[in-house]
Amino acid sequence: NRKGEMLAACDDGGCINVIDIRNGASEGKIVSSFQDPGQNICVSVGFRPRNAHELASASLGMHDSVLQWDYKKGRLLRKYSTTFGSQDK
């Protein structure tokens, strides 16, 4: 995130982790972990600059999409389809 306290990472199984990297620890602590509901391949994840508890992830699979998350709650806020510009909730 902007403060350099958290790191977001994702994998090809659709798992997204938020890791606390404060205090220069050699191993960060996972503070939030959640799964793409479609179990798609997560290709990118990043924090939203103006919302401290939100991030966005991009996924590939049967339903290519960008997902907006509240990582503190591990809750999906919104799904943006990359096909035909539609938006799902």
Tab-separated table of N, CA, C and O in Angstrom:
chain	number	residue	atom	x	y	z
A	1	ASN	N	0.831	-1.185	0.000
A	1	ASN	CA	0.000	0.000	0.000
A	1	ASN	C	0.875	1.248	0.000
A	1	ASN	O	2.096	1.145	0.008
A	2	ARG	N	0.269	2.379	-0.004
A	2	ARG	CA	1.016	3.632	-0.124
A	2	ARG	C	1.967	3.874	1.038
A	2	ARG	O	2.993	4.520	0.882
A	3	LYS	N	1.626	3.374	2.203
A	3	LYS	CA	2.467	3.575	3.382
A	3	LYS	C	3.602	2.558	3.471
A	3	LYS	O	4.447	2.651	4.344
A	4	GLY	N	3.598	1.572	2.586
A	4	GLY	CA	4.629	0.557	2.608
A	4	GLY	C	4.474	-0.435	3.747
A	4	GLY	O	5.446	-1.058	4.170
A	5	GLU	N	3.250	-0.585	4.255
A	5	GLU	CA	3.003	-1.482	5.377
A	5	GLU	C	2.444	-2.833	4.948
A	5	GLU	O	2.592	-3.812	5.659
A	6	MET	N	1.760	-2.859	3.809
A	6	MET	CA	1.096	-4.067	3.349
A	6	MET	C	1.536	-4.400	1.930
A	6	MET	O	1.832	-3.521	1.133
A	7	LEU	N	1.550	-5.683	1.642
A	7	LEU	CA	1.878	-6.192	0.321
A	7	LEU	C	0.736	-7.097	-0.110
A	7	LEU	O	0.264	-7.921	0.680
A	8	ALA	N	0.260	-6.944	-1.339
A	8	ALA	CA	-0.787	-7.817	-1.878
A	8	ALA	C	-0.157	-8.752	-2.900
A	8	ALA	O	0.676	-8.339	-3.704
A	9	ALA	N	-0.560	-10.021	-2.845
A	9	ALA	CA	-0.035	-11.026	-3.774
A	9	ALA	C	-1.166	-11.960	-4.169
A	9	ALA	O	-2.093	-12.192	-3.400
A	10	CYS	N	-1.080	-12.478	-5.398
A	10	CYS	CA	-2.101	-13.420	-5.857
A	10	CYS	C	-1.433	-14.556	-6.615
A	10	CYS	O	-0.262	-14.476	-6.963
A	11	ASP	N	-2.212	-15.619	-6.861
A	11	ASP	CA	-1.629	-16.762	-7.564
A	11	ASP	C	-2.571	-17.277	-8.649
A	11	ASP	O	-3.678	-16.784	-8.809
A	12	ASP	N	-2.098	-18.273	-9.369
A	12	ASP	CA	-2.885	-18.782	-10.497
A	12	ASP	C	-4.046	-19.665	-10.063
A	12	ASP	O	-4.813	-20.137	-10.879
A	13	GLY	N	-4.213	-19.858	-8.767
A	13	GLY	CA	-5.377	-20.576	-8.248
A	13	GLY	C	-6.487	-19.621	-7.817
A	13	GLY	O	-7.516	-20.048	-7.326
A	14	GLY	N	-6.254	-18.306	-7.979
A	14	GLY	CA	-7.254	-17.310	-7.613
A	14	GLY	C	-7.181	-16.853	-6.174
A	14	GLY	O	-8.016	-16.081	-5.716
A	15	CYS	N	-6.168	-17.289	-5.431
A	15	CYS	CA	-6.015	-16.890	-4.034
A	15	CYS	C	-5.337	-15.519	-3.963
A	15	CYS	O	-4.358	-15.264	-4.668
A	16	ILE	N	-5.861	-14.652	-3.097
A	16	ILE	CA	-5.298	-13.317	-2.892
A	16	ILE	C	-4.926	-13.205	-1.420
A	16	ILE	O	-5.730	-13.498	-0.540
A	17	ASN	N	-3.684	-12.787	-1.154
A	17	ASN	CA	-3.199	-12.603	0.215
A	17	ASN	C	-2.753	-11.165	0.410
A	17	ASN	O	-2.139	-10.571	-0.479
A	18	VAL	N	-3.042	-10.624	1.588
A	18	VAL	CA	-2.523	-9.332	2.002
A	18	VAL	C	-1.588	-9.612	3.169
A	18	VAL	O	-1.967	-10.261	4.150
A	19	ILE	N	-0.346	-9.131	3.037
A	19	ILE	CA	0.710	-9.474	3.974
A	19	ILE	C	1.228	-8.208	4.658
A	19	ILE	O	1.543	-7.227	3.979
A	20	ASP	N	1.298	-8.239	5.978
A	20	ASP	CA	1.836	-7.136	6.765
A	20	ASP	C	3.359	-7.227	6.709
A	20	ASP	O	3.934	-8.227	7.148
A	21	ILE	N	4.008	-6.202	6.156
A	21	ILE	CA	5.466	-6.230	6.016
A	21	ILE	C	6.129	-5.147	6.878
A	21	ILE	O	7.280	-4.788	6.647
A	22	ARG	N	5.424	-4.640	7.878
A	22	ARG	CA	6.005	-3.617	8.760
A	22	ARG	C	7.135	-4.179	9.604
A	22	ARG	O	7.276	-5.384	9.769
A	23	ASN	N	7.917	-3.285	10.133
A	23	ASN	CA	9.008	-3.605	11.062
A	23	ASN	C	10.125	-4.412	10.433
A	23	ASN	O	10.904	-5.028	11.143
A	24	GLY	N	10.188	-4.452	9.116
A	24	GLY	CA	11.300	-5.109	8.450
A	24	GLY	C	11.428	-6.590	8.730
A	24	GLY	O	12.509	-7.151	8.653
A	25	ALA	N	10.326	-7.231	9.082
A	25	ALA	CA	10.373	-8.666	9.365
A	25	ALA	C	10.785	-9.429	8.115
A	25	ALA	O	10.393	-9.092	7.009
A	26	SER	N	11.596	-10.465	8.296
A	26	SER	CA	12.020	-11.259	7.153
A	26	SER	C	10.860	-12.058	6.574
A	26	SER	O	10.844	-12.377	5.401
A	27	GLU	N	9.891	-12.398	7.420
A	27	GLU	CA	8.685	-13.086	6.964
A	27	GLU	C	7.484	-12.260	7.374
A	27	GLU	O	7.286	-11.982	8.559
A	28	GLY	N	6.692	-11.855	6.392
A	28	GLY	CA	5.497	-11.085	6.700
A	28	GLY	C	4.398	-11.960	7.280
A	28	GLY	O	4.443	-13.181	7.202
A	29	LYS	N	3.419	-11.300	7.873
A	29	LYS	CA	2.279	-12.002	8.449
A	29	LYS	C	1.071	-11.804	7.544
A	29	LYS	O	0.727	-10.676	7.187
A	30	ILE	N	0.422	-12.894	7.133
A	30	ILE	CA	-0.777	-12.792	6.307
A	30	ILE	C	-1.907	-12.269	7.185
A	30	ILE	O	-2.246	-12.879	8.197
A	31	VAL	N	-2.451	-11.110	6.804
A	31	VAL	CA	-3.528	-10.501	7.581
A	31	VAL	C	-4.894	-10.733	6.946
A	31	VAL	O	-5.913	-10.573	7.601
A	32	SER	N	-4.904	-11.088	5.678
A	32	SER	CA	-6.165	-11.369	4.990
A	32	SER	C	-5.884	-12.303	3.825
A	32	SER	O	-4.882	-12.168	3.129
A	33	SER	N	-6.769	-13.266	3.640
A	33	SER	CA	-6.638	-14.211	2.545
A	33	SER	C	-8.035	-14.548	2.043
A	33	SER	O	-8.923	-14.847	2.843
A	34	PHE	N	-8.232	-14.456	0.750
A	34	PHE	CA	-9.540	-14.756	0.186
A	34	PHE	C	-9.387	-15.272	-1.229
A	34	PHE	O	-8.306	-15.216	-1.806
A	35	GLN	N	-10.463	-15.767	-1.771
A	35	GLN	CA	-10.451	-16.492	-3.040
A	35	GLN	C	-11.362	-15.821	-4.060
A	35	GLN	O	-12.468	-15.422	-3.733
A	36	ASP	N	-10.890	-15.733	-5.297
A	36	ASP	CA	-11.738	-15.312	-6.414
A	36	ASP	C	-12.922	-16.270	-6.461
A	36	ASP	O	-12.727	-17.475	-6.494
A	37	PRO	N	-14.165	-15.751	-6.426
A	37	PRO	CA	-15.322	-16.649	-6.384
A	37	PRO	C	-15.446	-17.570	-7.592
A	37	PRO	O	-16.037	-18.632	-7.502
A	38	GLY	N	-14.879	-17.175	-8.719
A	38	GLY	CA	-14.933	-18.015	-9.906
A	38	GLY	C	-13.742	-18.944	-10.027
A	38	GLY	O	-13.613	-19.681	-10.989
A	39	GLN	N	-12.838	-18.891	-9.027
A	39	GLN	CA	-11.617	-19.690	-9.014
A	39	GLN	C	-10.807	-19.479	-10.290
A	39	GLN	O	-10.180	-20.389	-10.808
A	40	ASN	N	-10.834	-18.254	-10.792
A	40	ASN	CA	-10.073	-17.898	-11.983
A	40	ASN	C	-8.610	-17.657	-11.632
A	40	ASN	O	-8.256	-17.495	-10.466
A	41	ILE	N	-7.773	-17.591	-12.641
A	41	ILE	CA	-6.361	-17.289	-12.462
A	41	ILE	C	-6.229	-15.798	-12.152
A	41	ILE	O	-6.662	-14.955	-12.938
A	42	CYS	N	-5.650	-15.459	-11.017
A	42	CYS	CA	-5.412	-14.055	-10.665
A	42	CYS	C	-4.076	-13.644	-11.287
A	42	CYS	O	-3.055	-14.271	-11.024
A	43	VAL	N	-4.102	-12.612	-12.114
A	43	VAL	CA	-2.887	-12.196	-12.807
A	43	VAL	C	-2.290	-10.904	-12.264
A	43	VAL	O	-1.137	-10.597	-12.516
A	44	SER	N	-3.094	-10.143	-11.511
A	44	SER	CA	-2.597	-8.882	-10.982
A	44	SER	C	-3.457	-8.453	-9.799
A	44	SER	O	-4.658	-8.708	-9.767
A	45	VAL	N	-2.818	-7.786	-8.853
A	45	VAL	CA	-3.547	-7.260	-7.700
A	45	VAL	C	-2.861	-5.970	-7.252
A	45	VAL	O	-1.641	-5.848	-7.362
A	46	GLY	N	-3.645	-5.005	-6.809
A	46	GLY	CA	-3.071	-3.740	-6.345
A	46	GLY	C	-4.023	-3.005	-5.423
A	46	GLY	O	-5.241	-3.163	-5.505
A	47	PHE	N	-3.452	-2.197	-4.546
A	47	PHE	CA	-4.251	-1.410	-3.616
A	47	PHE	C	-4.862	-0.204	-4.323
A	47	PHE	O	-4.261	0.352	-5.236
A	48	ARG	N	-6.045	0.195	-3.874
A	48	ARG	CA	-6.674	1.420	-4.386
A	48	ARG	C	-6.069	2.596	-3.625
A	48	ARG	O	-6.105	2.627	-2.399
A	49	PRO	N	-5.517	3.561	-4.320
A	49	PRO	CA	-4.776	4.644	-3.654
A	49	PRO	C	-5.601	5.471	-2.659
A	49	PRO	O	-5.084	5.885	-1.649
A	50	ARG	N	-6.853	5.681	-2.929
A	50	ARG	CA	-7.649	6.568	-2.082
A	50	ARG	C	-8.519	5.834	-1.060
A	50	ARG	O	-9.218	6.470	-0.283
A	51	ASN	N	-8.510	4.518	-1.085
A	51	ASN	CA	-9.286	3.724	-0.133
A	51	ASN	C	-8.352	2.737	0.549
A	51	ASN	O	-7.988	1.718	-0.022
A	52	ALA	N	-8.030	3.025	1.782
A	52	ALA	CA	-6.995	2.277	2.497
A	52	ALA	C	-7.281	0.786	2.648
A	52	ALA	O	-6.361	-0.006	2.773
A	53	HIS	N	-8.549	0.385	2.631
A	53	HIS	CA	-8.885	-1.021	2.865
A	53	HIS	C	-9.367	-1.738	1.619
A	53	HIS	O	-9.941	-2.810	1.712
A	54	GLU	N	-9.122	-1.150	0.462
A	54	GLU	CA	-9.606	-1.777	-0.770
A	54	GLU	C	-8.464	-2.099	-1.715
A	54	GLU	O	-7.437	-1.433	-1.739
A	55	LEU	N	-8.684	-3.149	-2.488
A	55	LEU	CA	-7.758	-3.484	-3.557
A	55	LEU	C	-8.543	-4.003	-4.749
A	55	LEU	O	-9.732	-4.302	-4.641
A	56	ALA	N	-7.875	-4.076	-5.861
A	56	ALA	CA	-8.483	-4.597	-7.086
A	56	ALA	C	-7.620	-5.741	-7.591
A	56	ALA	O	-6.399	-5.714	-7.469
A	57	SER	N	-8.294	-6.753	-8.140
A	57	SER	CA	-7.566	-7.878	-8.723
A	57	SER	C	-8.092	-8.127	-10.130
A	57	SER	O	-9.260	-7.883	-10.412
A	58	ALA	N	-7.208	-8.588	-10.988
A	58	ALA	CA	-7.584	-8.925	-12.356
A	58	ALA	C	-7.456	-10.432	-12.517
A	58	ALA	O	-6.489	-11.030	-12.050
A	59	SER	N	-8.471	-11.031	-13.150
A	59	SER	CA	-8.451	-12.486	-13.299
A	59	SER	C	-8.736	-12.907	-14.724
A	59	SER	O	-9.392	-12.200	-15.488
A	60	LEU	N	-8.221	-14.077	-15.046
A	60	LEU	CA	-8.447	-14.691	-16.348
A	60	LEU	C	-9.097	-16.045	-16.121
A	60	LEU	O	-8.830	-16.714	-15.143
A	61	GLY	N	-9.934	-16.429	-17.023
A	61	GLY	CA	-10.598	-17.719	-16.906
A	61	GLY	C	-11.868	-17.686	-17.729
A	61	GLY	O	-11.947	-16.996	-18.744
A	62	MET	N	-12.867	-18.393	-17.262
A	62	MET	CA	-14.125	-18.426	-18.001
A	62	MET	C	-14.802	-17.060	-18.021
A	62	MET	O	-15.512	-16.722	-18.938
A	63	HIS	N	-14.589	-16.262	-16.959
A	63	HIS	CA	-15.194	-14.937	-16.871
A	63	HIS	C	-14.112	-13.924	-16.534
A	63	HIS	O	-13.921	-13.585	-15.365
A	64	ASP	N	-13.393	-13.437	-17.555
A	64	ASP	CA	-12.351	-12.444	-17.324
A	64	ASP	C	-12.966	-11.243	-16.621
A	64	ASP	O	-14.015	-10.745	-17.028
A	65	SER	N	-12.309	-10.771	-15.546
A	65	SER	CA	-12.912	-9.690	-14.780
A	65	SER	C	-11.888	-8.962	-13.933
A	65	SER	O	-10.780	-9.435	-13.706
A	66	VAL	N	-12.306	-7.783	-13.468
A	66	VAL	CA	-11.588	-7.037	-12.448
A	66	VAL	C	-12.505	-7.011	-11.235
A	66	VAL	O	-13.685	-6.677	-11.347
A	67	LEU	N	-11.958	-7.398	-10.074
A	67	LEU	CA	-12.748	-7.481	-8.860
A	67	LEU	C	-12.277	-6.428	-7.862
A	67	LEU	O	-11.070	-6.225	-7.687
A	68	GLN	N	-13.213	-5.772	-7.221
A	68	GLN	CA	-12.915	-4.770	-6.204
A	68	GLN	C	-13.236	-5.379	-4.839
A	68	GLN	O	-14.339	-5.871	-4.616
A	69	TRP	N	-12.254	-5.360	-3.928
A	69	TRP	CA	-12.354	-6.044	-2.637
A	69	TRP	C	-12.191	-5.083	-1.467
A	69	TRP	O	-11.441	-4.115	-1.557
A	70	ASP	N	-12.830	-5.397	-0.356
A	70	ASP	CA	-12.503	-4.819	0.944
A	70	ASP	C	-11.642	-5.886	1.615
A	70	ASP	O	-12.149	-6.922	2.055
A	71	TYR	N	-10.331	-5.672	1.650
A	71	TYR	CA	-9.461	-6.741	2.132
A	71	TYR	C	-9.523	-6.916	3.647
A	71	TYR	O	-9.218	-7.987	4.163
A	72	LYS	N	-9.916	-5.895	4.389
A	72	LYS	CA	-10.055	-6.044	5.844
A	72	LYS	C	-11.146	-7.057	6.177
A	72	LYS	O	-11.028	-7.813	7.131
A	73	LYS	N	-12.213	-7.052	5.373
A	73	LYS	CA	-13.330	-7.967	5.597
A	73	LYS	C	-13.256	-9.198	4.699
A	73	LYS	O	-14.038	-10.124	4.865
A	74	GLY	N	-12.344	-9.190	3.715
A	74	GLY	CA	-12.256	-10.298	2.773
A	74	GLY	C	-13.513	-10.420	1.933
A	74	GLY	O	-13.927	-11.508	1.566
A	75	ARG	N	-14.107	-9.279	1.639
A	75	ARG	CA	-15.419	-9.253	0.969
A	75	ARG	C	-15.312	-8.645	-0.425
A	75	ARG	O	-14.676	-7.612	-0.615
A	76	LEU	N	-15.946	-9.303	-1.375
A	76	LEU	CA	-16.022	-8.787	-2.735
A	76	LEU	C	-17.025	-7.642	-2.770
A	76	LEU	O	-18.172	-7.794	-2.341
A	77	LEU	N	-16.586	-6.483	-3.260
A	77	LEU	CA	-17.464	-5.317	-3.341
A	77	LEU	C	-18.146	-5.192	-4.698
A	77	LEU	O	-19.322	-4.857	-4.782
A	78	ARG	N	-17.372	-5.456	-5.752
A	78	ARG	CA	-17.918	-5.276	-7.087
A	78	ARG	C	-17.105	-6.072	-8.094
A	78	ARG	O	-15.915	-6.263	-7.925
A	79	LYS	N	-17.776	-6.519	-9.131
A	79	LYS	CA	-17.122	-7.253	-10.208
A	79	LYS	C	-17.340	-6.488	-11.508
A	79	LYS	O	-18.460	-6.121	-11.839
A	80	TYR	N	-16.249	-6.233	-12.210
A	80	TYR	CA	-16.304	-5.558	-13.501
A	80	TYR	C	-15.918	-6.562	-14.577
A	80	TYR	O	-14.804	-7.077	-14.562
A	81	SER	N	-16.820	-6.860	-15.457
A	81	SER	CA	-16.540	-7.793	-16.546
A	81	SER	C	-15.682	-7.077	-17.581
A	81	SER	O	-15.902	-5.911	-17.885
A	82	THR	N	-14.695	-7.765	-18.117
A	82	THR	CA	-13.877	-7.179	-19.166
A	82	THR	C	-14.429	-7.512	-20.548
A	82	THR	O	-13.834	-7.168	-21.554
A	83	THR	N	-15.581	-8.171	-20.568
A	83	THR	CA	-16.237	-8.495	-21.812
A	83	THR	C	-17.401	-7.542	-22.036
A	83	THR	O	-18.286	-7.444	-21.187
A	84	PHE	N	-17.405	-6.828	-23.103
A	84	PHE	CA	-18.466	-5.924	-23.493
A	84	PHE	C	-18.725	-4.809	-22.477
A	84	PHE	O	-19.789	-4.217	-22.450
A	85	GLY	N	-17.771	-4.536	-21.574
A	85	GLY	CA	-17.872	-3.423	-20.653
A	85	GLY	C	-19.006	-3.516	-19.645
A	85	GLY	O	-19.402	-2.523	-19.068
A	86	SER	N	-19.551	-4.701	-19.392
A	86	SER	CA	-20.647	-4.822	-18.435
A	86	SER	C	-20.134	-4.820	-17.013
A	86	SER	O	-18.969	-5.081	-16.748
A	87	GLN	N	-21.011	-4.503	-16.073
A	87	GLN	CA	-20.665	-4.476	-14.662
A	87	GLN	C	-21.646	-5.359	-13.907
A	87	GLN	O	-22.843	-5.261	-14.065
A	88	ASP	N	-21.117	-6.249	-13.067
A	88	ASP	CA	-21.941	-7.120	-12.246
A	88	ASP	C	-21.750	-6.767	-10.783
A	88	ASP	O	-20.736	-6.221	-10.408
A	89	LYS	N	-22.714	-7.112	-9.950
A	89	LYS	CA	-22.566	-6.930	-8.502
A	89	LYS	C	-22.570	-8.256	-7.817
A	89	LYS	O	-23.069	-9.213	-8.252
